[in-house]
Amino acid sequence: MMPLLDYFLKRPPLQHDDMFHFERLYSSILGREKPIELDYELSAPKWMFLCYLCETKNVVLHGSANPSILEFEPRQSNDVNEFGNRRAVYAASDGIWPMYFAIVNRERISLLLNSCFGIRQENGAATDYYYYFSVDQDALLHDPWRNGTIYILPRDTFEQQEPLQRQGMRLDSTQWASPIAVKPLAKLVVTPDDFPFKQQMNGHDPQLIAERSRRNPEGFPWRD
């Protein structure tokens, strides 16, 4: 069996010289009655700002094609694991993962295959984050992207998925769920070019993945 991390993409490090500008932009969100659309003019990529928010603020993120959501209502999800297969508002404590859901054109894709988790370094230093992104292999040949919106949500009513154990490693999930409705604090428009792993997107056969996942629900990403 190939080691798990050989399948996954590692998040690049954040640039600490951008933190002052991130703080200024975040301060524009606070104290408002309605969510605002952020006017992003920073030189740092948007994913870096969003990751910074997740690591330093009491927020989580949700990616969507709908740019006009004023409140998120709990909806029944369909997932192979128990945490992700219930009625809830789902969000992530990561700035890259929600971009996938925002920029993938679901009208062209039948099966989304993705993951994000953290592994703390052996010396106790900051967590390293890893990703897996895949879309239907036929759609991948025909530019299955769109512009989308990342919503910044207060974390107060959310609970985090329990850590997972795979191949002797503890994988800290970045998936969160709220059983009640949530109003966003702000939103940020993103384009396919804002997604840092667009050129490293995998392609899969939906029928083959469905068969493998039925045989082995714990075998994500079902490469063999």
PDB file of C-alpha atoms in Angstrom:
ATOM      1  CA  MET A   1       0.000   0.000   0.000  1.00  0.00           C
ATOM      2  CA  MET A   2       1.329   3.432  -0.935  1.00  0.00           C
ATOM      3  CA  PRO A   3       1.889   5.702   2.111  1.00  0.00           C
ATOM      4  CA  LEU A   4      -1.122   7.966   2.622  1.00  0.00           C
ATOM      5  CA  LEU A   5       0.752  11.257   2.313  1.00  0.00           C
ATOM      6  CA  ASP A   6       2.087  10.317  -1.125  1.00  0.00           C
ATOM      7  CA  TYR A   7      -1.402  11.036  -2.469  1.00  0.00           C
ATOM      8  CA  PHE A   8      -1.781  14.416  -0.820  1.00  0.00           C
ATOM      9  CA  LEU A   9      -0.694  18.006  -1.481  1.00  0.00           C
ATOM     10  CA  LYS A  10       1.005  19.950   1.299  1.00  0.00           C
ATOM     11  CA  ARG A  11       0.005  23.530   2.005  1.00  0.00           C
ATOM     12  CA  PRO A  12       2.758  26.104   1.351  1.00  0.00           C
ATOM     13  CA  PRO A  13       3.824  28.174   4.381  1.00  0.00           C
ATOM     14  CA  LEU A  14       2.176  31.491   5.224  1.00  0.00           C
ATOM     15  CA  GLN A  15       4.173  34.689   4.776  1.00  0.00           C
ATOM     16  CA  HIS A  16       4.493  36.451   8.114  1.00  0.00           C
ATOM     17  CA  ASP A  17       5.151  39.866   6.603  1.00  0.00           C
ATOM     18  CA  ASP A  18       1.533  39.991   5.398  1.00  0.00           C
ATOM     19  CA  MET A  19      -0.038  39.594   8.855  1.00  0.00           C
ATOM     20  CA  PHE A  20      -0.428  43.342   9.508  1.00  0.00           C
ATOM     21  CA  HIS A  21      -2.442  43.777   6.312  1.00  0.00           C
ATOM     22  CA  PHE A  22      -4.523  40.690   7.114  1.00  0.00           C
ATOM     23  CA  GLU A  23      -5.392  42.175  10.504  1.00  0.00           C
ATOM     24  CA  ARG A  24      -6.453  45.475   8.963  1.00  0.00           C
ATOM     25  CA  LEU A  25      -8.720  43.732   6.475  1.00  0.00           C
ATOM     26  CA  TYR A  26     -10.225  41.527   9.169  1.00  0.00           C
ATOM     27  CA  SER A  27     -10.960  44.584  11.345  1.00  0.00           C
ATOM     28  CA  SER A  28     -13.215  45.922   8.569  1.00  0.00           C
ATOM     29  CA  ILE A  29     -15.535  42.969   9.179  1.00  0.00           C
ATOM     30  CA  LEU A  30     -16.164  43.623  12.857  1.00  0.00           C
ATOM     31  CA  GLY A  31     -19.136  45.452  14.322  1.00  0.00           C
ATOM     32  CA  ARG A  32     -21.377  45.329  11.256  1.00  0.00           C
ATOM     33  CA  GLU A  33     -25.041  44.374  11.200  1.00  0.00           C
ATOM     34  CA  LYS A  34     -24.891  42.821   7.720  1.00  0.00           C
ATOM     35  CA  PRO A  35     -22.149  40.806   6.016  1.00  0.00           C
ATOM     36  CA  ILE A  36     -19.890  42.820   3.742  1.00  0.00           C
ATOM     37  CA  GLU A  37     -18.135  41.837   0.557  1.00  0.00           C
ATOM     38  CA  LEU A  38     -14.427  42.288   1.126  1.00  0.00           C
ATOM     39  CA  ASP A  39     -12.542  44.465  -1.333  1.00  0.00           C
ATOM     40  CA  TYR A  40      -9.353  42.430  -1.594  1.00  0.00           C
ATOM     41  CA  GLU A  41      -6.404  44.451  -2.887  1.00  0.00           C
ATOM     42  CA  LEU A  42      -3.547  42.787  -1.005  1.00  0.00           C
ATOM     43  CA  SER A  43      -0.539  41.330  -2.786  1.00  0.00           C
ATOM     44  CA  ALA A  44      -0.744  38.066  -0.833  1.00  0.00           C
ATOM     45  CA  PRO A  45      -2.923  35.358  -2.425  1.00  0.00           C
ATOM     46  CA  LYS A  46      -6.453  35.105  -1.083  1.00  0.00           C
ATOM     47  CA  TRP A  47      -5.935  31.582   0.217  1.00  0.00           C
ATOM     48  CA  MET A  48      -3.211  32.861   2.509  1.00  0.00           C
ATOM     49  CA  PHE A  49      -5.475  35.508   4.041  1.00  0.00           C
ATOM     50  CA  LEU A  50      -8.230  32.941   4.554  1.00  0.00           C
ATOM     51  CA  CYS A  51      -5.870  30.424   6.168  1.00  0.00           C
ATOM     52  CA  TYR A  52      -4.624  33.157   8.487  1.00  0.00           C
ATOM     53  CA  LEU A  53      -8.193  33.910   9.582  1.00  0.00           C
ATOM     54  CA  CYS A  54      -8.876  30.250  10.357  1.00  0.00           C
ATOM     55  CA  GLU A  55      -5.711  29.935  12.425  1.00  0.00           C
ATOM     56  CA  THR A  56      -6.047  33.184  14.407  1.00  0.00           C
ATOM     57  CA  LYS A  57      -9.757  34.098  14.558  1.00  0.00           C
ATOM     58  CA  ASN A  58     -12.919  32.427  15.819  1.00  0.00           C
ATOM     59  CA  VAL A  59     -14.229  31.778  12.316  1.00  0.00           C
ATOM     60  CA  VAL A  60     -14.793  28.998   9.803  1.00  0.00           C
ATOM     61  CA  LEU A  61     -15.325  29.206   6.040  1.00  0.00           C
ATOM     62  CA  HIS A  62     -17.891  27.969   3.524  1.00  0.00           C
ATOM     63  CA  GLY A  63     -17.434  27.966  -0.267  1.00  0.00           C
ATOM     64  CA  SER A  64     -20.401  28.371  -2.620  1.00  0.00           C
ATOM     65  CA  ALA A  65     -21.368  29.356  -6.161  1.00  0.00           C
ATOM     66  CA  ASN A  66     -24.172  31.493  -4.713  1.00  0.00           C
ATOM     67  CA  PRO A  67     -22.928  35.053  -4.039  1.00  0.00           C
ATOM     68  CA  SER A  68     -26.071  36.200  -2.227  1.00  0.00           C
ATOM     69  CA  ILE A  69     -26.497  34.013   0.868  1.00  0.00           C
ATOM     70  CA  LEU A  70     -27.614  36.005   3.924  1.00  0.00           C
ATOM     71  CA  GLU A  71     -28.107  32.993   6.217  1.00  0.00           C
ATOM     72  CA  PHE A  72     -27.056  29.351   6.004  1.00  0.00           C
ATOM     73  CA  GLU A  73     -29.753  26.836   6.929  1.00  0.00           C
ATOM     74  CA  PRO A  74     -28.903  23.275   8.001  1.00  0.00           C
ATOM     75  CA  ARG A  75     -29.223  20.778   5.166  1.00  0.00           C
ATOM     76  CA  GLN A  76     -28.957  17.011   4.997  1.00  0.00           C
ATOM     77  CA  SER A  77     -25.601  16.007   3.574  1.00  0.00           C
ATOM     78  CA  ASN A  78     -24.598  12.776   1.831  1.00  0.00           C
ATOM     79  CA  ASP A  79     -21.229  11.443   2.945  1.00  0.00           C
ATOM     80  CA  VAL A  80     -19.571   8.110   3.688  1.00  0.00           C
ATOM     81  CA  ASN A  81     -18.670   9.122   7.263  1.00  0.00           C
ATOM     82  CA  GLU A  82     -21.149   9.695  10.081  1.00  0.00           C
ATOM     83  CA  PHE A  83     -20.057  13.230  10.924  1.00  0.00           C
ATOM     84  CA  GLY A  84     -20.520  14.439   7.357  1.00  0.00           C
ATOM     85  CA  ASN A  85     -23.819  12.630   6.814  1.00  0.00           C
ATOM     86  CA  ARG A  86     -26.304  14.637   8.862  1.00  0.00           C
ATOM     87  CA  ARG A  87     -28.430  17.757   8.772  1.00  0.00           C
ATOM     88  CA  ALA A  88     -26.136  20.706   9.465  1.00  0.00           C
ATOM     89  CA  VAL A  89     -24.354  23.769   8.145  1.00  0.00           C
ATOM     90  CA  TYR A  90     -20.883  22.627   7.113  1.00  0.00           C
ATOM     91  CA  ALA A  91     -17.746  24.748   7.095  1.00  0.00           C
ATOM     92  CA  ALA A  92     -13.964  24.395   7.302  1.00  0.00           C
ATOM     93  CA  SER A  93     -11.191  25.734   9.505  1.00  0.00           C
ATOM     94  CA  ASP A  94      -8.935  26.053   6.467  1.00  0.00           C
ATOM     95  CA  GLY A  95      -8.620  28.637   3.717  1.00  0.00           C
ATOM     96  CA  ILE A  96      -7.972  26.389   0.708  1.00  0.00           C
ATOM     97  CA  TRP A  97     -10.464  23.550   1.066  1.00  0.00           C
ATOM     98  CA  PRO A  98     -13.611  25.770   0.768  1.00  0.00           C
ATOM     99  CA  MET A  99     -12.232  27.252  -2.463  1.00  0.00           C
ATOM    100  CA  TYR A 100     -12.627  23.851  -4.105  1.00  0.00           C
ATOM    101  CA  PHE A 101     -16.380  23.924  -3.447  1.00  0.00           C
ATOM    102  CA  ALA A 102     -16.598  27.540  -4.599  1.00  0.00           C
ATOM    103  CA  ILE A 103     -14.833  27.157  -7.958  1.00  0.00           C
ATOM    104  CA  VAL A 104     -15.863  23.649  -9.085  1.00  0.00           C
ATOM    105  CA  ASN A 105     -18.826  23.769 -11.482  1.00  0.00           C
ATOM    106  CA  ARG A 106     -21.163  21.136 -10.078  1.00  0.00           C
ATOM    107  CA  GLU A 107     -23.342  21.177 -13.183  1.00  0.00           C
ATOM    108  CA  ARG A 108     -20.486  19.441 -14.987  1.00  0.00           C
ATOM    109  CA  ILE A 109     -19.348  17.102 -12.216  1.00  0.00           C
ATOM    110  CA  SER A 110     -21.232  14.131 -10.773  1.00  0.00           C
ATOM    111  CA  LEU A 111     -18.904  13.150  -7.905  1.00  0.00           C
ATOM    112  CA  LEU A 112     -16.752  15.429  -5.739  1.00  0.00           C
ATOM    113  CA  LEU A 113     -13.717  13.763  -4.163  1.00  0.00           C
ATOM    114  CA  ASN A 114     -11.726  15.844  -1.702  1.00  0.00           C
ATOM    115  CA  SER A 115     -10.164  15.980   1.736  1.00  0.00           C
ATOM    116  CA  CYS A 116      -8.253  18.278   4.074  1.00  0.00           C
ATOM    117  CA  PHE A 117      -6.554  17.448   7.364  1.00  0.00           C
ATOM    118  CA  GLY A 118      -3.747  18.582   9.624  1.00  0.00           C
ATOM    119  CA  ILE A 119      -0.816  16.675  11.113  1.00  0.00           C
ATOM    120  CA  ARG A 120       1.163  18.286  13.913  1.00  0.00           C
ATOM    121  CA  GLN A 121       4.912  18.177  13.395  1.00  0.00           C
ATOM    122  CA  GLU A 122       6.882  15.720  15.507  1.00  0.00           C
ATOM    123  CA  ASN A 123       8.670  18.524  17.365  1.00  0.00           C
ATOM    124  CA  GLY A 124       5.330  19.987  18.451  1.00  0.00           C
ATOM    125  CA  ALA A 125       5.557  22.928  16.057  1.00  0.00           C
ATOM    126  CA  ALA A 126       2.662  24.210  13.961  1.00  0.00           C
ATOM    127  CA  THR A 127       0.427  21.788  12.111  1.00  0.00           C
ATOM    128  CA  ASP A 128       1.121  20.861   8.488  1.00  0.00           C
ATOM    129  CA  TYR A 129      -1.989  20.749   6.302  1.00  0.00           C
ATOM    130  CA  TYR A 130      -2.589  18.280   3.477  1.00  0.00           C
ATOM    131  CA  TYR A 131      -5.176  18.150   0.689  1.00  0.00           C
ATOM    132  CA  TYR A 132      -6.656  15.884  -1.923  1.00  0.00           C
ATOM    133  CA  PHE A 133      -8.742  17.286  -4.786  1.00  0.00           C
ATOM    134  CA  SER A 134     -10.332  15.392  -7.645  1.00  0.00           C
ATOM    135  CA  VAL A 135     -13.173  15.817 -10.164  1.00  0.00           C
ATOM    136  CA  ASP A 136     -14.689  13.609 -12.877  1.00  0.00           C
ATOM    137  CA  GLN A 137     -11.879  12.797 -15.303  1.00  0.00           C
ATOM    138  CA  ASP A 138     -14.037  13.601 -18.345  1.00  0.00           C
ATOM    139  CA  ALA A 139     -15.039  16.997 -16.943  1.00  0.00           C
ATOM    140  CA  LEU A 140     -11.426  17.819 -16.103  1.00  0.00           C
ATOM    141  CA  LEU A 141     -10.695  18.015 -19.829  1.00  0.00           C
ATOM    142  CA  HIS A 142     -13.355  20.711 -20.354  1.00  0.00           C
ATOM    143  CA  ASP A 143     -12.503  23.463 -17.872  1.00  0.00           C
ATOM    144  CA  PRO A 144     -15.070  22.629 -15.140  1.00  0.00           C
ATOM    145  CA  TRP A 145     -14.521  25.847 -13.177  1.00  0.00           C
ATOM    146  CA  ARG A 146     -16.521  28.928 -12.193  1.00  0.00           C
ATOM    147  CA  ASN A 147     -16.174  31.992  -9.997  1.00  0.00           C
ATOM    148  CA  GLY A 148     -17.421  31.518  -6.460  1.00  0.00           C
ATOM    149  CA  THR A 149     -17.729  33.038  -3.013  1.00  0.00           C
ATOM    150  CA  ILE A 150     -16.078  32.234   0.297  1.00  0.00           C
ATOM    151  CA  TYR A 151     -18.249  33.059   3.311  1.00  0.00           C
ATOM    152  CA  ILE A 152     -16.646  33.871   6.656  1.00  0.00           C
ATOM    153  CA  LEU A 153     -18.826  32.462   9.461  1.00  0.00           C
ATOM    154  CA  PRO A 154     -18.659  32.820  13.246  1.00  0.00           C
ATOM    155  CA  ARG A 155     -17.451  29.551  14.783  1.00  0.00           C
ATOM    156  CA  ASP A 156     -19.554  29.745  17.971  1.00  0.00           C
ATOM    157  CA  THR A 157     -22.246  27.161  17.081  1.00  0.00           C
ATOM    158  CA  PHE A 158     -19.949  24.767  15.201  1.00  0.00           C
ATOM    159  CA  GLU A 159     -18.367  21.566  16.440  1.00  0.00           C
ATOM    160  CA  GLN A 160     -15.275  19.987  14.904  1.00  0.00           C
ATOM    161  CA  GLN A 161     -15.120  16.470  13.546  1.00  0.00           C
ATOM    162  CA  GLU A 162     -13.157  14.096  15.752  1.00  0.00           C
ATOM    163  CA  PRO A 163      -9.579  13.232  14.686  1.00  0.00           C
ATOM    164  CA  LEU A 164      -9.121  10.218  12.426  1.00  0.00           C
ATOM    165  CA  GLN A 165      -6.493   7.473  12.589  1.00  0.00           C
ATOM    166  CA  ARG A 166      -4.925   6.340   9.308  1.00  0.00           C
ATOM    167  CA  GLN A 167      -1.746   4.296   8.844  1.00  0.00           C
ATOM    168  CA  GLY A 168      -0.635   5.057  12.403  1.00  0.00           C
ATOM    169  CA  MET A 169      -1.139   8.826  12.041  1.00  0.00           C
ATOM    170  CA  ARG A 170      -3.593  11.129  13.796  1.00  0.00           C
ATOM    171  CA  LEU A 171      -5.368  13.252  11.190  1.00  0.00           C
ATOM    172  CA  ASP A 172      -6.968  16.395  12.626  1.00  0.00           C
ATOM    173  CA  SER A 173     -10.077  17.170  10.609  1.00  0.00           C
ATOM    174  CA  THR A 174     -10.778  20.707   9.420  1.00  0.00           C
ATOM    175  CA  GLN A 175     -14.484  19.948   8.927  1.00  0.00           C
ATOM    176  CA  TRP A 176     -16.999  21.625  11.253  1.00  0.00           C
ATOM    177  CA  ALA A 177     -20.778  21.412  11.526  1.00  0.00           C
ATOM    178  CA  SER A 178     -23.452  23.611  13.084  1.00  0.00           C
ATOM    179  CA  PRO A 179     -26.890  22.142  13.871  1.00  0.00           C
ATOM    180  CA  ILE A 180     -28.504  25.586  13.647  1.00  0.00           C
ATOM    181  CA  ALA A 181     -28.632  28.366  11.062  1.00  0.00           C
ATOM    182  CA  VAL A 182     -25.640  30.701  10.768  1.00  0.00           C
ATOM    183  CA  LYS A 183     -25.353  34.238   9.384  1.00  0.00           C
ATOM    184  CA  PRO A 184     -22.063  35.106   7.669  1.00  0.00           C
ATOM    185  CA  LEU A 185     -19.809  37.913   8.855  1.00  0.00           C
ATOM    186  CA  ALA A 186     -18.401  38.668   5.410  1.00  0.00           C
ATOM    187  CA  LYS A 187     -17.773  37.194   1.965  1.00  0.00           C
ATOM    188  CA  LEU A 188     -14.935  37.170  -0.533  1.00  0.00           C
ATOM    189  CA  VAL A 189     -15.208  36.535  -4.274  1.00  0.00           C
ATOM    190  CA  VAL A 190     -12.742  33.953  -5.611  1.00  0.00           C
ATOM    191  CA  THR A 191     -11.862  32.851  -9.132  1.00  0.00           C
ATOM    192  CA  PRO A 192     -10.408  29.557 -10.367  1.00  0.00           C
ATOM    193  CA  ASP A 193      -6.997  31.227 -10.560  1.00  0.00           C
ATOM    194  CA  ASP A 194      -7.164  31.972  -6.812  1.00  0.00           C
ATOM    195  CA  PHE A 195      -7.180  28.225  -6.108  1.00  0.00           C
ATOM    196  CA  PRO A 196      -3.518  27.268  -5.534  1.00  0.00           C
ATOM    197  CA  PHE A 197      -3.887  23.605  -6.554  1.00  0.00           C
ATOM    198  CA  LYS A 198      -5.901  24.036  -9.752  1.00  0.00           C
ATOM    199  CA  GLN A 199      -3.064  22.681 -11.900  1.00  0.00           C
ATOM    200  CA  GLN A 200      -2.657  19.673  -9.586  1.00  0.00           C
ATOM    201  CA  MET A 201      -6.289  18.579  -9.650  1.00  0.00           C
ATOM    202  CA  ASN A 202      -6.782  14.808  -9.960  1.00  0.00           C
ATOM    203  CA  GLY A 203      -9.333  13.127 -12.216  1.00  0.00           C
ATOM    204  CA  HIS A 204     -11.394  10.065 -11.316  1.00  0.00           C
ATOM    205  CA  ASP A 205     -13.931   7.656 -12.782  1.00  0.00           C
ATOM    206  CA  PRO A 206     -17.132   8.202 -10.710  1.00  0.00           C
ATOM    207  CA  GLN A 207     -18.401   4.651 -11.184  1.00  0.00           C
ATOM    208  CA  LEU A 208     -15.080   3.103 -10.189  1.00  0.00           C
ATOM    209  CA  ILE A 209     -14.818   5.321  -7.103  1.00  0.00           C
ATOM    210  CA  ALA A 210     -18.393   4.442  -6.101  1.00  0.00           C
ATOM    211  CA  GLU A 211     -17.601   0.717  -6.333  1.00  0.00           C
ATOM    212  CA  ARG A 212     -14.354   0.993  -4.371  1.00  0.00           C
ATOM    213  CA  SER A 213     -15.912   3.142  -1.643  1.00  0.00           C
ATOM    214  CA  ARG A 214     -18.728   0.619  -1.165  1.00  0.00           C
ATOM    215  CA  ARG A 215     -16.189  -2.192  -0.760  1.00  0.00           C
ATOM    216  CA  ASN A 216     -13.909  -0.201   1.520  1.00  0.00           C
ATOM    217  CA  PRO A 217     -15.493   2.932   3.085  1.00  0.00           C
ATOM    218  CA  GLU A 218     -12.205   3.725   4.887  1.00  0.00           C
ATOM    219  CA  GLY A 219     -10.051   3.499   1.750  1.00  0.00           C
ATOM    220  CA  PHE A 220     -10.119   7.164   0.673  1.00  0.00           C
ATOM    221  CA  PRO A 221      -9.002   8.307  -1.895  1.00  0.00           C
ATOM    222  CA  TRP A 222      -9.641   4.883  -3.432  1.00  0.00           C
ATOM    223  CA  ARG A 223      -6.711   5.027  -5.841  1.00  0.00           C
ATOM    224  CA  ASP A 224      -6.314   1.239  -5.885  1.00  0.00           C
TER     225      ASP A 224
END
